[in-house]
Amino acid sequence: MSKYKLLVILLMGVFLVDSCSENDLELSNPNQLSPDTFFSNESQVQSAINAAYANLQPFGLYGRLMFYMMDNMSHENAGNSQQEGDKVTFADFSFDSSNNQIFDYWDSCYRGINKANFIIGNADKINEISDSELSPARKRKFIGEARFLRAYYYWLLVNRFGGVPIRSGTAEDVPEGSPRSTKAEVINLIVEDLTFASANLLRKSEEDKGRATKGAAQAFLGKVLLYEKEYGAALDAFQAMSGYDLETDYYDNFKEETEHGIESVFEVEYDIALGTGAKWDSPVSGSGPNHATFRGQDYGVLNWFNVYPSDDLVAEFEPGDNRFQGSFYVPGDTYNNGQNTFVADDFAENGGNVRSVAWKKYQNYYKQTDEASESGINVKIIRYSDVLLMMAECENEVGTQADAIGLINRVRTRAGLANLPLNLSKAQVFDAIVHERKVELNGEQVRFDDMIRWGIVASELADTNFQAGKHELWPIPDREISSNANLTSADQNPGY
């Protein structure tokens, strides 16, 4: 199925199975199919699954806020004077439990979980569909998609908040709210879901573009296990992947025409041709024509230009690293299919300061002169270069440094850089991984979590307002504590 057809079905799905906050999910609207009769054919199952994908799209997550939150906290971004104050709170770590963007993030994730749980909780009804209508393998793969998505939404939550409430059903099932679970309990659920998804999803070559695949589940499972320092098990998950490689051109990972290439493992879908009329309607609902991301407009040097690559990030690149050219614009670069050239004055912020560099990743300037307020470029969640570097980290930890270096060198070769020698120590290999992940995955919302799990976040952000023991996590939103009968202020994260 083409991306176009998938997203049209997704549009239909969000209206059929929309979910709201914990207290107001209604699945028995008399104008819609009831849950008792909904799962009667493949089309209905697929509509429900598509609705669970939809909550990744709004600006409460990947449509807008995710970029600012993660890139600002990692200080891969530096801010121009026109950057909105609510985005600045993530750069200067001044956010608190009343922060609306943090609540939108929380709410977006739980809406997605509600939708995934609606499918998982009706697995028996799905399995009752005639095998002639829906084969057992496709039943399992649809349930696997729901479990993959539930795992991903919980992953977004557990990394930002630590332990969170686990909702095994929909919000309608537990209207009073769920108590806070431990981080270990949430991770166990994620691993269980991804193990099921890895066994039952289709391979990338067999699946429609935009859907979770076996390789995506294996990569995600490996990432979770790596974060838990289960290096051998993580390596097993990564090594089970097949059918992936690096793009010849690094920049092809960030253009619209080259989406779903050989390096892409999982990405969030956008396509402005399908309609963007609801893009500002809600940061969390995932309903309506909502197929635009604002990263191009927000980061665009010729548009809002709210942020630019930090000096620290730019300085990390080695001479001759072609990822610099694939990540940033500088004066003298061409754009609009080579018909225009950037000049220094193009890099001036509203206050008059002229920056030396601007973001190129996920920008549309390569083919046009203006971001036009919205972008249809998909967001890459996991790329195979990320997998190779995570594999290298696992190999280094289990003591096979030469294999780790070989994996790093695959990434460096594509970047046009010389190979690292094979006789590096474990500490030297680790330092090489830290460097490569910083430059390879710049502006892709991974560095802040990398710094936390490596234990280097306090030193790396020493010149900021980051407070160790506090800002590794976000505060649980006040609105959740006040509305959830099973949460109190005693459940709040330290320092908030």
Coordinates of C-alpha atoms in Angstrom, one line a residue:
M1 CA 0.0 0.0 0.0
S2 CA 1.3 3.5 -0.8
K3 CA 1.9 6.1 1.9
Y4 CA -1.0 8.0 0.4
K5 CA -3.4 5.2 0.9
L6 CA -2.2 4.4 4.4
L7 CA -2.7 7.9 5.6
V8 CA -6.1 8.2 4.0
I9 CA -7.1 5.1 6.0
L10 CA -5.4 6.7 9.0
L11 CA -7.6 9.7 8.6
M12 CA -10.7 7.5 8.6
G13 CA -9.4 5.6 11.7
V14 CA -8.9 8.6 13.9
F15 CA -12.6 9.4 13.6
L16 CA -13.7 5.9 14.2
V17 CA -11.6 5.2 17.3
D18 CA -10.6 8.6 18.7
S19 CA -9.5 8.7 22.4
C20 CA -9.2 11.5 24.9
S21 CA -7.9 11.9 28.4
E22 CA -8.1 9.2 31.0
N23 CA -11.6 10.3 32.1
D24 CA -13.4 11.0 28.9
L25 CA -12.7 8.2 26.4
E26 CA -16.0 7.1 24.9
L27 CA -16.1 4.1 22.6
S28 CA -19.9 3.7 22.6
N29 CA -20.9 6.8 20.6
P30 CA -24.4 5.9 19.2
N31 CA -23.4 7.4 15.9
Q32 CA -20.4 5.0 15.6
L33 CA -19.8 1.3 15.7
S34 CA -19.8 0.0 19.3
P35 CA -16.8 -2.0 20.6
D36 CA -19.1 -5.1 20.8
T37 CA -19.5 -5.1 17.0
F38 CA -16.5 -3.1 15.8
F39 CA -13.9 -5.9 15.2
S40 CA -15.8 -7.9 12.6
N41 CA -13.6 -7.5 9.5
E42 CA -10.1 -6.6 8.4
S43 CA -11.0 -3.0 7.4
Q44 CA -12.2 -2.3 10.9
V45 CA -9.2 -3.8 12.5
Q46 CA -6.9 -1.7 10.3
S47 CA -8.8 1.5 11.0
A48 CA -8.3 0.9 14.7
I49 CA -4.6 0.3 14.3
N50 CA -4.2 3.4 12.1
A51 CA -5.8 5.5 14.8
A52 CA -3.1 4.4 17.2
Y53 CA -0.4 5.6 14.9
A54 CA -2.1 9.0 14.6
N55 CA -1.1 10.3 18.0
L56 CA 2.5 10.4 16.9
Q57 CA 1.7 13.2 14.4
P58 CA 0.2 16.2 16.3
F59 CA 2.4 19.0 17.5
G60 CA 2.3 17.8 21.1
L61 CA 4.8 15.1 19.9
Y62 CA 6.6 14.9 16.5
G63 CA 4.6 17.7 14.8
R64 CA 6.5 20.3 16.7
L65 CA 7.2 20.1 20.5
M66 CA 9.4 17.0 20.4
F67 CA 12.1 18.8 18.4
Y68 CA 12.3 21.8 20.7
M69 CA 12.1 19.8 23.9
M70 CA 14.9 17.3 23.1
D71 CA 17.2 19.4 20.9
N72 CA 17.0 22.3 23.4
M73 CA 17.7 20.2 26.5
S74 CA 20.6 18.5 24.8
H75 CA 21.9 22.0 23.8
E76 CA 22.3 20.9 20.2
N77 CA 20.2 24.0 19.6
A78 CA 21.0 27.5 20.5
G79 CA 18.2 30.0 20.5
N80 CA 17.6 33.2 18.6
S81 CA 15.9 36.1 20.3
Q82 CA 12.6 35.3 18.6
Q83 CA 12.3 31.8 20.1
E84 CA 9.1 31.5 22.1
G85 CA 9.4 31.6 25.9
D86 CA 7.7 28.2 26.4
K87 CA 10.4 26.6 24.2
V88 CA 13.2 28.4 26.0
T89 CA 12.2 26.6 29.3
F90 CA 13.7 23.4 27.9
A91 CA 17.0 25.1 27.1
D92 CA 17.4 26.7 30.5
F93 CA 15.7 23.9 32.4
S94 CA 13.1 26.3 34.0
F95 CA 10.1 24.1 33.3
D96 CA 7.9 22.9 36.2
S97 CA 4.9 20.7 36.8
S98 CA 2.5 23.4 35.4
N99 CA 4.2 23.4 32.0
N100 CA 1.6 22.9 29.3
Q101 CA 4.0 21.4 26.8
I102 CA 4.9 18.6 29.2
F103 CA 1.3 17.9 29.8
D104 CA 0.6 17.8 26.1
Y105 CA 3.4 15.3 25.7
W106 CA 2.0 13.1 28.6
D107 CA -1.5 13.4 27.2
S108 CA -0.5 12.6 23.6
C109 CA 1.3 9.4 24.7
Y110 CA -1.6 8.2 26.9
R111 CA -4.1 8.8 24.1
G112 CA -2.0 6.6 21.9
I113 CA -1.8 4.0 24.6
N114 CA -5.6 4.1 25.0
K115 CA -6.0 3.4 21.3
A116 CA -3.5 0.6 21.3
N117 CA -5.1 -0.9 24.4
F118 CA -8.5 -0.8 22.6
I119 CA -7.0 -3.2 20.0
I120 CA -5.1 -5.3 22.4
G121 CA -8.1 -5.6 24.7
N122 CA -10.2 -6.9 21.8
A123 CA -7.7 -9.5 20.6
D124 CA -10.3 -12.2 21.2
K125 CA -12.8 -10.5 18.9
I126 CA -10.1 -10.1 16.3
N127 CA -9.2 -13.7 16.5
E128 CA -12.8 -14.6 16.1
I129 CA -12.9 -13.1 12.7
S130 CA -13.1 -15.9 10.1
D131 CA -9.6 -17.0 8.9
S132 CA -10.9 -16.6 5.3
E133 CA -11.6 -12.9 6.0
L134 CA -8.4 -12.3 8.0
S135 CA -5.6 -14.9 8.1
P136 CA -4.1 -15.9 11.5
A137 CA -0.8 -14.3 10.5
R138 CA -2.4 -11.0 9.7
K139 CA -4.4 -11.1 13.0
R140 CA -1.1 -11.5 14.9
K141 CA 0.6 -8.8 12.9
F142 CA -2.2 -6.3 13.6
I143 CA -2.0 -7.1 17.3
G144 CA 1.8 -6.8 17.0
E145 CA 1.4 -3.3 15.6
A146 CA -0.7 -2.3 18.5
R147 CA 1.8 -3.7 21.0
F148 CA 4.7 -2.0 19.2
L149 CA 2.9 1.3 19.4
R150 CA 2.0 0.8 23.0
A151 CA 5.6 0.0 23.8
Y152 CA 6.8 3.1 22.0
Y153 CA 4.4 5.5 23.8
Y154 CA 5.4 4.0 27.1
W155 CA 9.1 4.3 26.1
L156 CA 8.5 8.1 25.5
L157 CA 6.9 8.3 28.9
V158 CA 9.4 6.3 30.9
N159 CA 12.4 8.1 29.6
R160 CA 10.9 11.5 30.5
F161 CA 9.1 10.7 33.8
G162 CA 10.6 7.4 35.1
G163 CA 7.8 5.1 36.4
V164 CA 4.4 6.1 35.2
P165 CA 0.8 4.7 35.5
I166 CA 0.3 1.5 33.5
R167 CA -3.1 1.3 31.9
S168 CA -3.8 -2.2 30.8
G169 CA -7.1 -1.2 29.3
T170 CA -8.7 2.0 28.0
A171 CA -9.5 5.0 30.1
E172 CA -13.1 3.9 30.2
D173 CA -12.0 0.7 32.0
V174 CA -10.3 2.7 34.8
P175 CA -12.0 6.1 35.0
E176 CA -10.5 6.9 38.3
G177 CA -6.9 6.6 37.0
S178 CA -4.1 4.2 37.7
P179 CA -1.4 4.3 40.3
R180 CA 2.2 5.0 39.4
S181 CA 4.1 1.9 38.5
T182 CA 7.9 1.6 38.9
K183 CA 10.2 2.2 36.0
A184 CA 11.2 -1.5 36.0
E185 CA 7.5 -2.5 35.7
V186 CA 7.1 -0.2 32.7
I187 CA 10.3 -1.5 31.1
N188 CA 9.1 -5.1 31.6
L189 CA 5.8 -4.3 29.8
I190 CA 7.7 -2.6 26.9
V191 CA 10.0 -5.6 26.5
E192 CA 7.0 -8.0 26.6
D193 CA 5.2 -6.0 23.9
L194 CA 8.3 -5.7 21.7
T195 CA 9.1 -9.4 22.0
F196 CA 5.6 -10.2 20.8
A197 CA 5.9 -7.6 18.0
S198 CA 9.3 -8.9 16.9
A199 CA 7.8 -12.4 16.5
N200 CA 4.7 -11.4 14.7
L201 CA 5.2 -8.3 12.6
L202 CA 6.0 -8.5 8.9
R203 CA 9.4 -7.8 7.4
K204 CA 10.0 -4.4 5.9
S205 CA 9.9 -5.9 2.4
E206 CA 6.5 -7.4 3.1
E207 CA 4.8 -4.5 4.9
D208 CA 3.1 -1.3 3.7
K209 CA 5.3 1.8 4.1
G210 CA 4.7 3.6 7.3
R211 CA 3.8 0.6 9.5
A212 CA 5.8 -1.0 12.2
T213 CA 7.8 -4.0 11.0
K214 CA 9.8 -6.9 12.4
G215 CA 13.0 -5.0 12.0
A216 CA 11.6 -1.9 13.7
A217 CA 10.5 -4.1 16.7
Q218 CA 13.9 -5.8 16.8
A219 CA 15.8 -2.5 16.7
F220 CA 13.6 -0.9 19.3
L221 CA 13.9 -4.0 21.6
G222 CA 17.6 -3.9 21.2
K223 CA 17.6 -0.2 22.2
V224 CA 15.5 -0.8 25.3
L225 CA 17.8 -3.7 26.4
L226 CA 20.9 -1.5 25.7
Y227 CA 19.5 1.2 28.0
E228 CA 19.0 -1.5 30.6
K229 CA 22.7 -2.5 30.1
E230 CA 21.7 -6.0 29.0
Y231 CA 24.3 -5.8 26.2
G232 CA 24.3 -9.4 25.1
A233 CA 20.5 -9.6 24.8
A234 CA 20.5 -6.2 23.0
L235 CA 23.1 -7.4 20.5
D236 CA 21.0 -10.5 19.8
A237 CA 18.0 -8.3 19.0
F238 CA 20.1 -6.1 16.7
Q239 CA 21.8 -9.0 14.9
A240 CA 18.4 -10.6 14.1
M241 CA 17.6 -7.6 11.8
S242 CA 17.9 -8.1 8.1
G243 CA 17.4 -6.1 4.9
Y244 CA 18.9 -2.8 6.1
D245 CA 22.0 -0.8 5.1
L246 CA 23.3 2.7 5.0
E247 CA 22.2 5.2 2.4
T248 CA 25.0 6.2 0.0
D249 CA 24.2 9.8 0.6
Y250 CA 23.7 10.8 4.3
Y251 CA 21.4 13.6 3.3
D252 CA 18.9 11.3 1.6
N253 CA 17.7 10.4 5.1
F254 CA 16.1 13.8 5.5
K255 CA 14.4 14.5 2.2
E256 CA 10.8 13.8 1.3
E257 CA 11.5 12.0 -2.0
T258 CA 13.8 9.4 -0.3
E259 CA 11.7 8.4 2.6
H260 CA 11.5 4.7 3.6
G261 CA 14.9 4.0 2.1
I262 CA 17.2 1.2 3.0
E263 CA 18.5 2.9 6.1
S264 CA 15.0 3.7 7.5
V265 CA 13.9 1.5 10.3
F266 CA 10.8 3.4 11.6
E267 CA 9.5 6.8 10.8
V268 CA 6.5 9.0 11.6
E269 CA 4.4 9.8 8.5
Y270 CA 3.6 13.2 7.2
D271 CA 2.2 14.2 3.8
I272 CA 0.7 17.7 3.3
A273 CA -1.1 16.5 0.2
L274 CA -3.5 14.6 2.4
G275 CA -4.6 17.8 4.2
T276 CA -3.3 19.9 7.1
G277 CA -6.4 21.8 8.1
A278 CA -6.4 20.5 11.6
K279 CA -2.7 21.0 12.3
W280 CA -3.2 23.7 14.9
D281 CA -6.5 22.3 16.2
S282 CA -5.1 20.2 19.0
P283 CA -1.6 19.2 20.1
V284 CA -2.8 15.9 21.3
S285 CA -6.0 14.5 19.6
G286 CA -4.5 12.9 16.5
S287 CA -7.7 13.6 14.5
G288 CA -8.6 15.4 11.3
P289 CA -6.2 16.4 8.5
N290 CA -3.1 16.7 10.6
H291 CA -0.3 15.6 8.2
A292 CA 2.2 18.4 8.7
T293 CA 5.2 18.9 10.9
F294 CA 6.5 22.4 11.7
R295 CA 10.1 21.7 12.1
G296 CA 11.0 23.2 8.8
Q297 CA 9.2 26.5 9.6
D298 CA 10.5 26.7 13.2
Y299 CA 14.1 25.9 12.4
G300 CA 14.2 27.4 8.9
V301 CA 16.9 30.0 8.4
L302 CA 14.6 31.9 5.8
N303 CA 11.5 31.5 8.0
W304 CA 11.0 31.7 11.8
F305 CA 14.7 30.7 12.4
N306 CA 13.9 30.3 16.2
V307 CA 17.0 28.1 16.8
Y308 CA 20.3 27.3 15.1
P309 CA 22.9 24.6 15.7
S310 CA 24.9 25.3 18.8
D311 CA 28.6 26.1 18.7
D312 CA 29.4 23.0 20.7
L313 CA 27.7 20.8 18.2
V314 CA 29.3 22.4 15.2
A315 CA 32.7 22.2 16.8
E316 CA 32.3 18.4 17.2
F317 CA 32.7 17.7 13.5
E318 CA 36.0 16.6 12.1
P319 CA 37.4 18.3 9.0
G320 CA 36.2 16.5 5.9
D321 CA 33.1 15.0 7.6
N322 CA 30.4 15.1 4.9
R323 CA 27.7 14.9 7.6
F324 CA 28.4 18.6 8.3
Q325 CA 27.2 19.4 4.8
G326 CA 24.2 17.1 5.2
S327 CA 23.2 18.6 8.5
F328 CA 23.8 22.4 8.2
Y329 CA 23.6 25.3 5.8
V330 CA 26.3 28.0 5.7
P331 CA 26.6 31.1 3.6
G332 CA 27.5 30.2 0.0
D333 CA 25.4 27.0 -0.1
T334 CA 22.8 26.7 -2.8
Y335 CA 19.1 25.9 -2.3
N336 CA 15.9 25.7 -4.4
N337 CA 17.3 23.0 -6.7
G338 CA 20.6 25.0 -7.0
Q339 CA 18.8 28.1 -8.3
N340 CA 19.5 30.3 -5.2
T341 CA 22.5 30.9 -3.0
F342 CA 22.5 31.7 0.7
V343 CA 24.3 34.9 1.7
A344 CA 25.4 36.0 5.2
D345 CA 22.5 38.3 5.7
D346 CA 20.1 35.3 5.4
F347 CA 21.5 34.0 8.7
A348 CA 20.5 37.1 10.7
E349 CA 18.1 36.6 13.6
N350 CA 15.4 39.2 14.4
G351 CA 17.8 41.0 16.8
G352 CA 20.3 41.5 14.1
N353 CA 23.0 38.9 15.1
V354 CA 24.3 37.0 12.1
R355 CA 24.7 33.3 12.7
S356 CA 27.4 31.3 10.8
V357 CA 25.3 28.1 10.4
A358 CA 21.7 27.0 10.2
W359 CA 19.8 23.7 10.2
K360 CA 19.5 21.8 7.0
K361 CA 18.1 18.4 8.3
Y362 CA 14.4 18.1 7.6
Q363 CA 14.3 21.4 5.8
N364 CA 12.6 21.8 2.4
Y365 CA 14.9 24.5 1.1
Y366 CA 16.7 21.9 -1.1
K367 CA 13.7 22.0 -3.4
Q368 CA 12.0 25.4 -2.7
T369 CA 12.6 28.9 -1.4
D370 CA 10.2 28.9 1.6
E371 CA 9.0 26.4 4.2
A372 CA 5.4 27.6 3.7
S373 CA 4.5 27.0 7.4
E374 CA 4.4 23.2 7.1
S375 CA 6.4 20.2 6.0
G376 CA 5.6 16.7 4.8
I377 CA 9.0 15.3 5.5
N378 CA 8.7 12.2 7.7
V379 CA 10.5 12.1 11.0
K380 CA 13.0 9.3 11.3
I381 CA 12.7 7.6 14.7
I382 CA 15.4 4.9 14.2
R383 CA 17.9 4.7 11.3
Y384 CA 20.2 1.8 10.7
S385 CA 23.3 4.0 11.4
D386 CA 21.8 4.4 14.9
V387 CA 21.5 0.6 15.1
L388 CA 25.1 0.1 14.0
L389 CA 26.4 2.5 16.7
M390 CA 24.3 0.8 19.3
M391 CA 25.6 -2.6 18.2
A392 CA 29.1 -1.1 18.5
E393 CA 28.3 -0.1 22.0
C394 CA 27.2 -3.6 22.9
E395 CA 30.2 -5.2 21.3
N396 CA 32.5 -2.9 23.2
E397 CA 30.8 -3.7 26.5
V398 CA 31.0 -7.5 25.9
G399 CA 34.7 -7.2 25.1
T400 CA 34.9 -7.5 21.4
Q401 CA 36.5 -4.1 20.6
A402 CA 37.6 -5.0 17.1
D403 CA 34.0 -5.8 16.1
A404 CA 32.8 -2.6 17.7
I405 CA 35.4 -0.6 15.8
G406 CA 34.4 -2.3 12.5
L407 CA 30.8 -1.2 13.1
I408 CA 31.9 2.4 13.8
N409 CA 34.0 2.4 10.7
R410 CA 31.0 1.5 8.6
V411 CA 29.4 4.8 9.7
R412 CA 32.6 6.8 9.3
T413 CA 33.2 5.5 5.8
R414 CA 29.9 6.8 4.6
A415 CA 30.9 10.1 6.3
G416 CA 34.1 10.2 4.2
L417 CA 36.4 9.8 7.2
A418 CA 39.4 7.5 7.8
N419 CA 38.9 4.3 9.6
L420 CA 39.7 4.1 13.3
P421 CA 42.5 1.6 14.1
L422 CA 41.5 -1.8 15.4
N423 CA 43.7 -1.7 18.5
L424 CA 41.8 0.9 20.5
S425 CA 41.1 0.2 24.2
K426 CA 37.6 -0.1 25.5
A427 CA 37.7 3.4 26.9
Q428 CA 38.9 4.8 23.5
V429 CA 36.1 2.9 21.7
F430 CA 33.5 4.3 24.1
D431 CA 34.8 7.9 23.4
A432 CA 34.6 7.2 19.7
I433 CA 31.0 6.0 20.0
V434 CA 30.1 9.2 22.0
H435 CA 31.6 11.3 19.3
E436 CA 30.0 9.4 16.4
R437 CA 26.5 9.4 17.9
K438 CA 26.8 13.1 18.5
V439 CA 27.6 14.0 14.9
E440 CA 25.7 11.2 13.1
L441 CA 22.5 11.6 15.0
N442 CA 22.6 15.4 15.6
G443 CA 19.2 17.0 15.8
E444 CA 17.4 13.7 15.9
Q445 CA 16.4 13.8 19.6
V446 CA 18.7 11.1 20.9
R447 CA 21.6 12.9 22.5
F448 CA 19.9 14.0 25.8
D449 CA 19.0 10.4 26.6
D450 CA 22.4 9.2 25.5
M451 CA 24.1 11.6 27.9
I452 CA 21.8 10.5 30.7
R453 CA 22.4 6.8 30.3
W454 CA 26.2 7.3 29.9
G455 CA 26.3 9.3 33.1
I456 CA 27.9 12.4 31.4
V457 CA 24.9 14.7 31.3
A458 CA 25.9 16.9 34.2
S459 CA 29.4 17.5 32.9
E460 CA 28.3 18.0 29.3
L461 CA 25.7 20.5 30.4
A462 CA 27.8 22.1 33.1
D463 CA 27.4 25.6 31.6
T464 CA 23.6 25.4 31.7
N465 CA 21.0 25.4 34.4
F466 CA 20.8 21.6 34.4
Q467 CA 20.6 20.2 37.9
A468 CA 21.8 16.6 38.4
G469 CA 19.2 14.5 40.3
K470 CA 16.4 16.6 39.0
H471 CA 16.4 17.4 35.3
E472 CA 17.1 13.9 34.1
L473 CA 13.3 13.6 34.5
W474 CA 10.4 15.9 33.9
P475 CA 7.8 16.6 36.5
I476 CA 4.5 14.7 36.4
P477 CA 2.0 17.3 35.2
D478 CA -0.1 19.0 37.9
R479 CA -3.2 18.3 35.8
E480 CA -2.5 14.5 36.0
I481 CA -2.0 14.5 39.7
S482 CA -5.2 16.6 40.3
S483 CA -7.4 14.4 38.0
N484 CA -6.0 10.9 38.9
A485 CA -7.4 9.7 42.2
N486 CA -4.5 7.2 42.5
L487 CA -1.7 9.9 42.3
T488 CA -0.7 12.4 44.9
S489 CA 2.0 15.0 45.3
A490 CA 4.0 12.4 47.0
D491 CA 4.4 10.7 43.6
Q492 CA 6.0 13.7 42.1
N493 CA 9.6 13.4 40.8
P494 CA 12.5 14.7 42.9
G495 CA 13.0 18.5 42.9
Y496 CA 9.6 19.5 41.6

